[in-house]
C-alpha cells in the first residue's frame, strides 16, 4: 500500500481519537460518555500505537511520525489519568501514619528541641534572670519593649466583625510565617538562624511580659496569647522540621542519587507540612475568635482551658497515636 | 548534529522526552520552556483574580440582601458585616492562591485552566499522570521558585504605600529550568514532574506538487533505487520545509544532498537539485512503494542517462539525457492542508 493511501485510510481514525481526547479532558465529561465510546477510545488508542510503530519502522514522512507521537501522547494522558486524593485512605494517613512519622522523625525532633529549648531559655532570661542581666533589652531593644507594653496597655478587645476579619488576616499571616520557616530551613544553616531568632524573640517577649511593670499589659498579653499559643508555636517548629528534613536530604543521601533522595524526602515531608498547615489554620481561628479581650470574647479561665485542651490534643496526636506499634512496622 | 568520535551516548539537541507505554510503544513528549509556562501562569493568576472579584460581588449582594431583610441602612451592624465579609474574602484569597494549582492539577489531569488554554500539561517524569501529592509539592515549592524578590520601591510607579511590597524575580525557577534538560523548575525537580505540550500539531498529509516536471522526473528514477529510512526522512524534512525556507536557502540545503544522489543515478549535475529532491520524495512517498514497483524499466532506461548496474558500476548509455535544467521559477510545493 502506498504511503499516501495509508495516511488517507488512517486519517479519519486519528481525527476521531483526537476528538475523543478533547471530549475526555475533564473527569465530569468522561462520566457522560457511553461505555461503547470508551471502548471505541481504547480501540483507537491501540490502533494509533500500532500506526506509530509502523510509521517509525517504515518510511512515513517525519511530520506524520511527529503527529502520531503527539496523538499517542494525548491519548496516553487520557488513558492513564491523574491519581486523585484517595479519601478512603485518609483516616489511616491522618490518624496512624502521620503521627507515627512525626514521632519518629529526627528532623522534627531537632527543630522542636531547638525551638522550644531556646524559647524556654529566652523566656527565663527575659524575665529578669540574674544569669544574664539586660537580656531583654539586648534582644528586643528599649524602644520595642516600651512599644509592646503600651500596645497591651490599651488593648481593649474587638467586635465580632473585627474578629472575623482578624481570623482571615491570621490565616494569611500564619501561613506566611510557616512558609518562611519551611523555606529557610531548606538551606539548613540560615534556617537554624531564623528558627533560633524566632524562638529567642518570642521567648523573650513572654518572659518580659511575665515580669512586666504594668500588670494591665501583662494580663492583657497572656489573655491574648494563652489560647492559640500551643497550636501556633508547635506549628512553627513543625514547619521548620519539615524544611530541615528536605534540607538535610541534599547532602545525606542514604545511598540514593541526590535528586532521587530529594524527591523521596519531599514526598515524605508532605504529611508533616500538611500537619503544620492544619495547626496554623486552627491557631488562626482560635486567635481570631477566642483570644481577643475577655470583654468581647471569653474569660481567661476558658482560654486557659482551651490551651490545656489543645496541648493535650497535640500530646495525644504526636505521642499516643505516634508511639511505635508492632502493626506499623515496615510502613516507614 | 553530534560531535566527537564516540557519539553513541550523546543525546540530540532537542526538547523531546521519550516514554515507554505499556502498549509496548515508545512515544515522545515535547517539554515546554519558561515562556509558554509563564503565559499559562499569568492566565491562572487572572482566573484567580476573577474568582476573587466574583467573591467580592457575591459579598456585596449578600451585604445588600441582609441589609434589606433586616432593614439595616447603615451604622454599626453594617460595619460589622462588612468586616466579617472581608475576613471571609481574605481566607478565600489565601485558599485560592495556595490550593488552586494543586487541586486543579489533581482533578483536571495535570492541567489548571491556564494550562488548558496554553495546551500544556504536568506529568510525572516517567510520562504518566501525576498524583495529588506531586501536585501539592510542585505548587508548594513555587514559593521558592519565585525568589529572590526585589523591593517594589525600586520602581517609581509604586507609591509609598507599597514601599514594603516585594516583587518576585523567579530567578531560582528560571535558573533551574535552564540547567534542567526537561525544563524543570525546583518544584518539578522535587516532585518528579515535567511540563509537556499536548497540542497535536496538524493532521498530516503528503506534500502535493503542482509542477508537472516533478512527476516527469520521478518517472526517470529507477524503480529499484533504494531509499533508506534516513534518506526518506531527509527528503521529507527538506520538502516539508521548502515553503518556509525560501528559494535561496532551499537551494543551498538541497545541493549537498542532491549532488551525490545525481552522481549515483548517473543524472547530469545540471539537473535542478530542488526539483530532483521533490521528484525523489514524490517517487518515495506518493508514487511507488516496495510492493508496487511495476513501472516499465524500458521507459526508465530510455530517459535515464546512465542506468545503475547491479554491481554498482554505472553503465554508460547513449539514451536520451533528460533535459531538466534549473527552472526559471522554483517548483511550487504546497501543502494540501
XYZ file of C-alpha atoms in Angstrom:
669
model
C 0.000 0.000 0.000
C 1.221 3.486 -0.822
C 2.163 5.829 1.977
C -0.413 8.336 0.782
C -3.065 5.624 0.913
C -2.055 4.605 4.432
C -2.390 8.192 5.612
C -5.666 8.649 3.764
C -7.073 5.483 5.278
C -5.980 6.210 8.839
C -6.721 9.900 8.992
C -10.428 9.599 9.963
C -9.458 7.330 12.884
C -6.794 9.743 14.046
C -9.291 12.595 13.846
C -11.827 10.567 15.820
C -9.268 9.754 18.511
C -8.275 13.402 18.721
C -11.910 14.453 19.151
C -12.472 11.807 21.808
C -9.397 13.012 23.709
C -10.838 16.514 23.717
C -14.181 15.236 24.952
C -12.482 13.279 27.744
C -10.489 16.214 29.039
C -12.414 16.590 32.275
C -13.438 13.863 34.703
C -17.049 15.030 34.542
C -17.193 14.644 30.773
C -15.848 11.074 30.976
C -18.774 10.118 33.179
C -21.140 11.330 30.454
C -19.563 9.135 27.791
C -21.302 5.929 26.812
C -19.425 2.681 27.561
C -19.231 1.970 23.825
C -17.498 5.303 23.280
C -14.903 4.482 25.925
C -14.375 1.060 24.326
C -14.013 2.799 20.992
C -11.433 5.132 22.532
C -9.292 2.216 23.732
C -9.502 0.582 20.312
C -8.470 3.787 18.586
C -5.655 4.321 21.079
C -4.209 0.861 20.440
C -4.622 1.408 16.731
C -2.738 4.720 16.930
C 0.037 2.941 18.881
C 0.288 0.379 16.092
C 0.314 3.156 13.484
C 3.144 4.879 15.317
C 5.159 1.663 15.406
C 4.504 1.238 11.682
C 5.360 4.849 10.954
C 8.681 4.560 12.752
C 9.582 1.225 11.175
C 8.614 2.204 7.634
C 9.335 5.277 5.649
C 6.490 7.511 6.687
C 7.290 11.211 6.474
C 8.585 12.837 9.674
C 5.573 15.117 10.043
C 3.311 12.060 10.123
C 5.560 10.406 12.703
C 5.642 13.616 14.722
C 1.864 13.910 14.578
C 1.420 10.305 15.703
C 3.791 10.857 18.624
C 1.637 13.740 19.778
C -1.602 11.883 19.186
C -0.458 8.797 21.109
C 0.825 11.054 23.916
C -2.524 12.851 24.040
C -4.446 9.582 24.199
C -1.988 8.133 26.726
C -2.770 11.122 29.004
C -6.445 10.240 28.899
C -5.884 6.509 29.248
C -3.733 6.881 32.366
C -5.278 9.844 34.146
C -4.059 11.626 37.287
C -4.486 9.787 40.549
C -6.711 11.798 42.858
C -6.608 12.031 46.617
C -7.677 8.680 47.989
C -10.205 9.787 50.598
C -10.702 6.201 51.784
C -7.084 6.019 52.934
C -7.057 9.419 54.645
C -8.249 8.116 58.001
C -5.233 5.848 58.151
C -2.936 8.600 56.846
C -4.131 11.239 59.325
C -4.556 9.177 62.473
C -1.966 6.432 62.054
C 0.781 7.157 59.540
C 1.331 10.899 60.045
C 1.617 10.909 63.881
C 3.898 7.868 63.726
C 6.071 9.566 61.121
C 6.315 12.799 63.131
C 7.076 10.867 66.327
C 9.962 9.073 64.618
C 11.332 11.926 62.541
C 14.776 13.133 63.613
C 14.461 16.481 61.774
C 11.251 17.262 63.657
C 12.925 16.288 66.951
C 15.866 18.615 66.238
C 13.635 21.531 65.181
C 11.364 21.039 68.217
C 14.350 20.823 70.590
C 15.991 23.951 69.143
C 12.772 25.967 69.099
C 11.330 25.005 72.478
C 14.761 24.914 74.155
C 15.637 28.438 73.061
C 12.083 29.643 73.692
C 12.087 28.480 77.327
C 15.663 29.677 77.920
C 14.901 33.120 76.464
C 11.693 33.383 78.483
C 13.706 32.615 81.625
C 16.425 35.136 80.760
C 13.906 37.735 79.558
C 12.009 37.545 82.847
C 14.919 39.300 84.529
C 17.154 36.398 85.439
C 20.377 37.379 87.264
C 22.284 34.989 84.953
C 22.136 37.493 82.059
C 21.060 40.938 83.243
C 19.668 43.172 80.496
C 18.987 40.230 78.176
C 15.563 41.531 77.074
C 16.952 44.990 76.276
C 19.724 43.460 74.178
C 17.363 41.169 72.259
C 14.306 43.371 71.727
C 15.691 46.860 72.291
C 14.372 49.546 74.638
C 12.022 51.058 72.051
C 10.312 47.798 71.127
C 9.913 46.814 74.783
C 8.201 50.088 75.513
C 6.018 49.841 72.433
C 4.946 46.292 73.317
C 3.901 47.331 76.829
C 1.963 50.321 75.531
C 0.200 48.184 72.916
C -1.118 45.777 75.506
C -1.978 48.525 77.998
C -4.519 49.937 75.618
C -5.738 46.525 74.403
C -9.488 46.628 74.679
C -10.658 43.751 72.544
C -12.559 43.583 69.263
C -16.092 43.391 67.930
C -17.382 40.196 66.233
C -16.905 41.729 62.812
C -13.317 42.578 63.650
C -12.838 39.045 64.988
C -13.915 37.642 61.635
C -11.643 39.979 59.765
C -8.679 39.241 62.037
C -9.230 35.473 61.717
C -8.863 35.886 57.946
C -5.806 38.028 58.436
C -4.230 35.482 60.812
C -4.747 32.662 58.307
C -2.633 34.587 55.790
C -0.155 35.793 58.391
C 0.368 32.364 59.952
C 0.684 30.789 56.528
C 3.431 33.256 55.652
C 5.284 32.554 58.921
C 5.107 28.795 58.365
C 6.204 29.132 54.762
C 9.143 31.333 55.760
C 10.271 28.788 58.404
C 9.913 25.953 55.919
C 11.745 27.709 53.087
C 14.591 28.979 55.247
C 15.160 25.523 56.688
C 15.803 24.128 53.209
C 19.159 25.880 53.379
C 19.769 24.382 56.886
C 22.138 26.948 58.483
C 20.199 30.136 57.586
C 17.095 28.168 58.600
C 18.506 27.403 62.033
C 19.418 31.074 62.443
C 15.829 32.110 61.539
C 14.296 29.467 63.799
C 16.579 30.439 66.690
C 15.809 34.130 66.128
C 12.049 33.485 66.228
C 12.381 31.315 69.352
C 14.535 33.870 71.182
C 12.330 36.864 70.280
C 9.085 35.079 71.157
C 10.512 33.556 74.356
C 11.968 36.872 75.446
C 8.626 38.628 74.825
C 6.854 36.061 77.003
C 9.483 36.493 79.744
C 9.336 40.298 79.631
C 5.540 40.378 79.790
C 5.530 37.875 82.637
C 7.521 40.268 84.799
C 6.151 43.470 83.303
C 5.940 46.593 85.462
C 2.428 47.107 84.144
C 0.034 44.446 85.494
C -2.582 45.524 82.932
C -0.242 44.953 79.982
C 0.910 41.614 81.422
C -2.671 40.429 81.993
C -3.779 41.510 78.530
C -0.766 39.859 76.900
C -1.388 36.467 78.492
C -5.093 36.864 77.932
C -4.349 37.182 74.247
C -1.637 34.558 73.691
C -2.686 31.740 76.024
C -5.368 30.130 73.881
C -3.666 29.972 70.492
C -0.047 29.671 71.702
C 0.195 25.847 71.747
C -1.059 25.415 68.179
C 0.899 28.306 66.698
C 4.257 27.658 68.370
C 4.100 23.924 67.628
C 3.234 24.675 64.001
C 6.290 26.938 63.654
C 8.593 24.193 64.956
C 6.858 21.569 62.817
C 7.186 23.535 59.568
C 10.849 24.151 60.374
C 11.250 20.388 60.907
C 9.665 19.694 57.512
C 12.030 22.144 55.835
C 15.028 20.726 57.690
C 14.164 17.207 56.507
C 14.430 18.284 52.866
C 17.443 20.489 53.564
C 19.374 17.564 55.071
C 18.490 15.272 52.160
C 20.634 17.469 49.887
C 23.793 16.101 51.477
C 22.707 12.989 53.430
C 21.622 10.853 50.522
C 21.379 7.390 52.170
C 22.738 5.639 49.124
C 20.321 7.270 46.675
C 21.292 9.727 43.972
C 20.952 13.298 45.207
C 17.882 14.100 43.118
C 16.159 10.769 43.855
C 16.708 11.283 47.558
C 15.270 14.804 47.309
C 12.170 13.541 45.512
C 11.715 10.723 48.023
C 12.200 13.025 51.022
C 9.936 15.729 49.599
C 7.105 13.181 49.342
C 7.739 12.045 52.927
C 7.617 15.661 54.085
C 4.116 16.359 52.753
C 2.248 14.883 55.789
C 4.418 16.910 58.208
C 3.882 20.109 56.206
C 0.133 19.456 55.993
C 0.022 18.879 59.756
C 1.759 22.239 60.250
C -0.726 23.935 57.878
C -3.661 22.459 59.833
C -2.194 23.712 63.117
C -1.647 27.194 61.664
C -5.272 27.346 60.493
C -6.511 26.129 63.906
C -4.281 28.718 65.587
C -5.683 31.455 63.332
C -9.270 30.516 64.199
C -8.514 30.433 67.934
C -6.574 33.704 67.643
C -9.424 35.315 65.750
C -12.394 34.211 67.836
C -11.187 33.058 71.289
C -8.012 35.023 72.008
C -9.344 38.626 71.968
C -10.069 40.627 75.103
C -12.371 38.903 77.631
C -14.898 41.730 77.328
C -15.648 40.745 73.746
C -14.834 37.038 73.743
C -14.182 34.521 76.528
C -12.878 34.831 80.114
C -9.257 33.983 80.764
C -10.133 30.760 82.563
C -11.820 29.461 79.433
C -8.797 30.445 77.352
C -6.603 28.559 79.819
C -8.818 25.524 79.340
C -8.521 25.870 75.559
C -4.732 25.974 75.931
C -4.732 22.881 78.160
C -7.090 21.075 75.803
C -5.068 21.986 72.680
C -1.783 20.988 74.380
C -3.360 17.701 75.441
C -4.651 17.175 71.915
C -1.166 17.735 70.490
C 0.385 15.353 73.001
C -2.249 12.745 72.247
C -1.738 13.106 68.496
C 2.048 13.140 68.455
C 2.830 10.822 71.369
C -0.108 8.469 71.949
C -1.060 7.992 68.291
C 2.533 8.313 67.133
C 4.085 5.850 69.549
C 5.574 2.943 67.562
C 3.400 -0.130 67.400
C 4.133 -3.538 66.015
C 1.402 -3.209 63.394
C 3.116 -0.147 61.927
C 6.455 -1.814 61.396
C 7.557 -1.782 57.826
C 5.340 1.138 56.808
C 8.151 3.653 57.007
C 24.299 17.084 14.972
C 26.718 15.150 17.124
C 30.289 15.952 17.948
C 33.326 13.832 18.760
C 34.341 10.405 17.639
C 32.281 8.384 20.106
C 28.891 9.944 19.785
C 26.731 6.923 20.550
C 25.923 8.130 24.059
C 25.176 11.711 23.099
C 21.610 12.977 23.071
C 20.254 15.103 20.250
C 19.910 18.789 20.921
C 16.156 18.877 21.275
C 13.452 19.125 23.895
C 11.752 15.783 23.483
C 11.366 13.141 26.165
C 10.784 9.542 25.146
C 8.305 7.499 27.148
C 7.645 3.762 27.044
C 3.952 2.892 27.245
C 2.627 -0.464 28.461
C 1.305 -0.961 24.928
C 4.949 -1.678 24.007
C 5.343 1.517 22.093
C 7.737 4.371 22.672
C 6.439 7.851 22.034
C 7.712 11.349 22.531
C 6.625 14.347 24.508
C 7.844 17.826 23.855
C 8.802 19.608 27.051
C 7.763 23.225 27.456
C 10.050 26.162 28.159
C 9.561 29.088 30.529
C 7.684 31.471 28.233
C 4.682 29.289 27.465
C 4.529 28.318 31.135
C 4.656 31.951 32.205
C 1.753 32.648 29.862
C -0.252 29.810 31.483
C 0.637 31.082 34.962
C -0.445 34.625 34.145
C -3.744 33.247 32.850
C -4.174 31.345 36.122
C -3.462 34.481 38.147
C -6.066 36.242 36.034
C -8.614 33.485 36.733
C -7.903 33.666 40.469
C -8.344 37.440 40.234
C -11.715 36.954 38.526
C -12.746 34.448 41.214
C -11.837 36.968 43.926
C -13.782 39.683 42.114
C -16.744 37.306 41.855
C -16.464 36.609 45.600
C -16.462 40.361 46.289
C -19.509 40.768 44.060
C -21.337 37.949 45.858
C -20.320 39.516 49.185
C -21.761 42.882 48.176
C -25.016 41.264 47.063
C -25.188 39.325 50.339
C -24.496 42.542 52.153
C -27.359 44.326 50.382
C -29.789 41.406 50.829
C -29.072 41.096 54.567
C -29.401 44.865 54.928
C -32.765 44.947 53.147
C -34.167 41.913 55.017
C -33.325 43.310 58.432
C -33.944 46.912 57.449
C -30.393 47.951 58.242
C -29.414 51.079 56.438
C -26.055 51.714 57.998
C -24.428 52.079 61.347
C -22.583 49.520 63.424
C -24.172 46.329 62.052
C -23.276 47.369 58.565
C -19.634 47.869 59.521
C -19.507 44.575 61.384
C -20.946 42.665 58.455
C -18.505 44.349 56.088
C -15.559 43.351 58.289
C -16.806 39.769 58.565
C -17.148 39.503 54.792
C -13.685 40.985 54.358
C -12.291 38.304 56.678
C -14.020 35.592 54.639
C -12.598 37.165 51.493
C -9.079 37.022 52.948
C -9.481 33.308 53.704
C -10.855 32.711 50.208
C -7.953 34.618 48.633
C -5.371 32.676 50.652
C -7.059 29.369 49.805
C -7.274 30.256 46.118
C -3.588 31.149 45.866
C -2.384 28.197 47.961
C -4.553 25.382 46.651
C -5.770 26.371 43.164
C -2.811 24.766 41.379
C -2.722 21.588 43.465
C -6.470 20.937 43.268
C -6.773 21.747 39.554
C -3.779 19.637 38.556
C -5.071 16.699 40.598
C -8.668 16.810 39.413
C -8.101 18.075 35.868
C -5.464 15.539 34.861
C -2.397 17.744 35.304
C -3.921 20.943 33.934
C -5.011 24.175 35.507
C -7.387 26.328 33.443
C -4.434 28.422 32.258
C -2.514 25.308 31.240
C -5.548 24.030 29.304
C -5.582 27.212 27.242
C -1.806 27.155 26.766
C -2.097 23.455 25.740
C 0.369 22.212 28.303
C 0.114 19.513 30.977
C 2.033 18.432 34.064
C 3.206 14.821 34.008
C 5.475 12.622 36.073
C 8.962 12.318 34.611
C 8.100 8.735 33.620
C 5.368 10.099 31.332
C 2.443 9.073 33.497
C -0.130 11.353 35.083
C 0.746 12.997 38.382
C -0.901 12.187 41.710
C -2.260 14.547 44.362
C 0.958 14.570 46.392
C 3.051 15.575 43.387
C 0.588 18.335 42.517
C 0.726 19.628 46.076
C 4.532 19.523 46.235
C 5.209 21.303 42.950
C 2.790 24.071 43.882
C 4.227 24.410 47.387
C 7.736 24.852 46.009
C 6.534 27.542 43.635
C 7.089 29.904 46.571
C 10.795 29.132 46.380
C 10.961 29.281 42.602
C 9.763 32.894 42.618
C 12.728 34.007 44.765
C 14.693 36.234 45.062
C 12.335 39.152 45.423
C 13.161 42.805 44.934
C 11.599 45.766 46.723
C 8.728 47.306 44.789
C 10.007 50.725 45.856
C 12.744 50.383 43.223
C 10.102 51.186 40.660
C 8.866 54.735 40.642
C 5.377 53.651 39.587
C 4.697 52.374 43.105
C 3.680 54.851 45.719
C 4.846 54.924 49.346
C 2.048 52.576 50.451
C 3.804 49.780 48.582
C 7.243 50.547 49.999
C 7.324 47.199 51.863
C 5.965 45.161 48.948
C 8.284 42.739 47.206
C 8.225 41.726 43.567
C 9.217 38.173 42.576
C 12.051 37.778 40.073
C 11.523 33.983 39.630
C 15.285 33.627 39.166
C 15.557 30.363 41.120
C 12.919 28.728 38.929
C 14.403 30.172 35.763
C 17.947 29.034 36.534
C 16.697 25.528 37.422
C 14.796 25.368 34.134
C 17.820 26.460 32.144
C 20.032 23.838 33.802
C 17.488 21.020 33.654
C 17.244 19.125 30.340
C 13.491 18.770 30.866
C 12.910 22.455 31.716
C 12.068 21.560 35.313
C 11.840 24.262 37.938
C 12.743 23.429 41.541
C 9.161 22.358 42.310
C 9.233 19.988 39.335
C 12.596 18.541 40.338
C 11.448 17.838 43.888
C 8.096 16.377 42.903
C 9.441 14.407 39.925
C 7.291 16.183 37.350
C 7.711 17.912 34.000
C 5.507 20.096 31.831
C 4.791 18.931 28.284
C 3.000 20.159 25.200
C -0.288 18.380 24.468
C -1.229 20.040 21.240
C -1.463 17.838 18.155
C 0.253 19.945 15.550
C -1.749 19.198 12.425
C -3.342 16.356 10.574
C -0.507 15.198 8.370
C -0.670 14.956 4.658
C 1.846 14.443 1.931
C 3.159 17.434 0.060
C 1.489 17.861 -3.305
C 3.294 19.279 -6.336
C 1.645 21.432 -8.931
C 4.744 21.418 -11.140
C 4.284 18.639 -13.738
C 8.072 18.234 -14.109
C 8.203 16.611 -10.661
C 6.207 13.611 -11.896
C 8.183 13.537 -15.146
C 11.493 13.422 -13.340
C 10.160 10.903 -10.813
C 9.372 8.584 -13.672
C 13.031 8.652 -14.692
C 14.304 7.493 -11.319
C 14.876 3.737 -11.420
C 12.130 1.977 -9.557
C 14.606 -0.225 -7.702
C 16.619 2.718 -6.449
C 16.905 2.036 -2.698
C 15.757 4.824 -0.404
C 16.977 4.158 3.113
C 14.862 5.309 6.099
C 17.351 8.083 6.860
C 17.271 9.301 3.261
C 13.461 9.198 3.286
C 13.473 11.258 6.459
C 15.913 13.765 4.983
C 13.820 14.062 1.819
C 10.596 14.597 3.710
C 12.159 17.099 6.076
C 13.590 19.037 3.157
C 10.416 19.067 1.067
C 8.179 19.923 4.017
C 10.468 22.809 4.961
C 10.927 24.299 1.484
C 7.976 26.655 1.696
C 9.241 28.388 4.812
C 12.946 28.289 3.952
C 12.757 30.353 0.763
C 14.353 29.568 -2.621
C 17.950 30.591 -1.840
C 18.284 28.712 1.417
C 16.443 25.697 -0.012
C 18.874 25.601 -2.925
C 21.827 25.798 -0.563
C 20.494 22.925 1.555
C 19.467 20.822 -1.441
C 22.883 20.733 -3.127
C 24.872 18.549 -0.661
C 22.040 16.006 -0.579
C 21.163 16.014 -4.272
C 24.640 16.078 -5.846
C 25.827 12.611 -4.675
C 22.420 11.118 -5.487
C 22.533 12.540 -9.002
C 26.017 11.061 -9.342
C 24.802 7.720 -8.119
C 21.936 7.700 -10.556
C 24.090 8.972 -13.364
C 21.899 12.033 -13.834
C 23.552 15.208 -15.117
C 24.631 17.601 -12.376
C 22.825 20.428 -14.167
C 19.553 18.892 -13.041
C 17.837 21.248 -10.685
C 18.626 19.968 -7.217
C 15.384 21.006 -5.598
C 13.347 19.579 -8.417
C 15.255 16.331 -8.183
C 14.683 16.013 -4.428
C 10.997 16.799 -4.935
C 10.822 14.057 -7.568
C 12.562 11.573 -5.296
C 10.121 12.499 -2.496
C 7.201 12.003 -4.873
C 8.583 8.684 -6.013
C 9.231 7.526 -2.438
C 6.003 8.560 -0.733
C 3.311 9.175 -3.335
C 4.064 7.163 -6.429
C 5.781 3.927 -5.604
C 6.215 1.509 -2.824
C 8.186 -1.660 -2.334
C 5.392 -3.989 -3.368
C 4.121 -1.935 -6.243
C 7.098 -1.389 -8.466
C 5.917 -2.103 -11.965
C 6.969 0.953 -13.894
C 8.253 -0.265 -17.233
C 12.036 -0.463 -16.948
C 12.295 0.080 -20.634
C 10.740 3.502 -20.342
C 13.059 4.467 -17.487
C 16.039 3.249 -19.454
C 15.027 5.311 -22.436
C 15.126 8.512 -20.449
C 17.800 7.584 -17.980
C 21.275 8.758 -18.904
C 23.117 6.020 -17.031
C 21.162 3.149 -15.546
C 22.679 1.775 -12.371
C 24.145 -1.639 -12.792
C 23.506 -4.289 -10.179
C 27.202 -4.370 -9.300
C 27.129 -0.695 -8.589
C 29.003 0.125 -11.744
C 27.447 2.775 -13.920
C 26.809 1.572 -17.415
C 27.217 4.303 -19.966
C 24.273 4.617 -22.231
C 23.563 6.518 -25.321
C 19.996 7.055 -24.249
C 18.441 10.473 -24.291
C 19.572 12.662 -21.406
C 16.599 14.293 -19.761
C 16.587 17.979 -20.406
C 15.953 19.070 -16.894
C 17.882 22.124 -16.016
C 17.368 24.705 -13.295
C 13.902 26.093 -13.870
C 13.186 29.723 -14.332
C 10.779 29.538 -11.442
C 11.176 27.388 -8.352
C 8.971 24.309 -8.157
C 5.771 25.095 -6.377
C 5.410 22.963 -3.320
C 2.249 23.427 -1.425
C 0.552 21.564 1.359
C -2.926 20.360 0.653
C -3.990 21.115 4.197
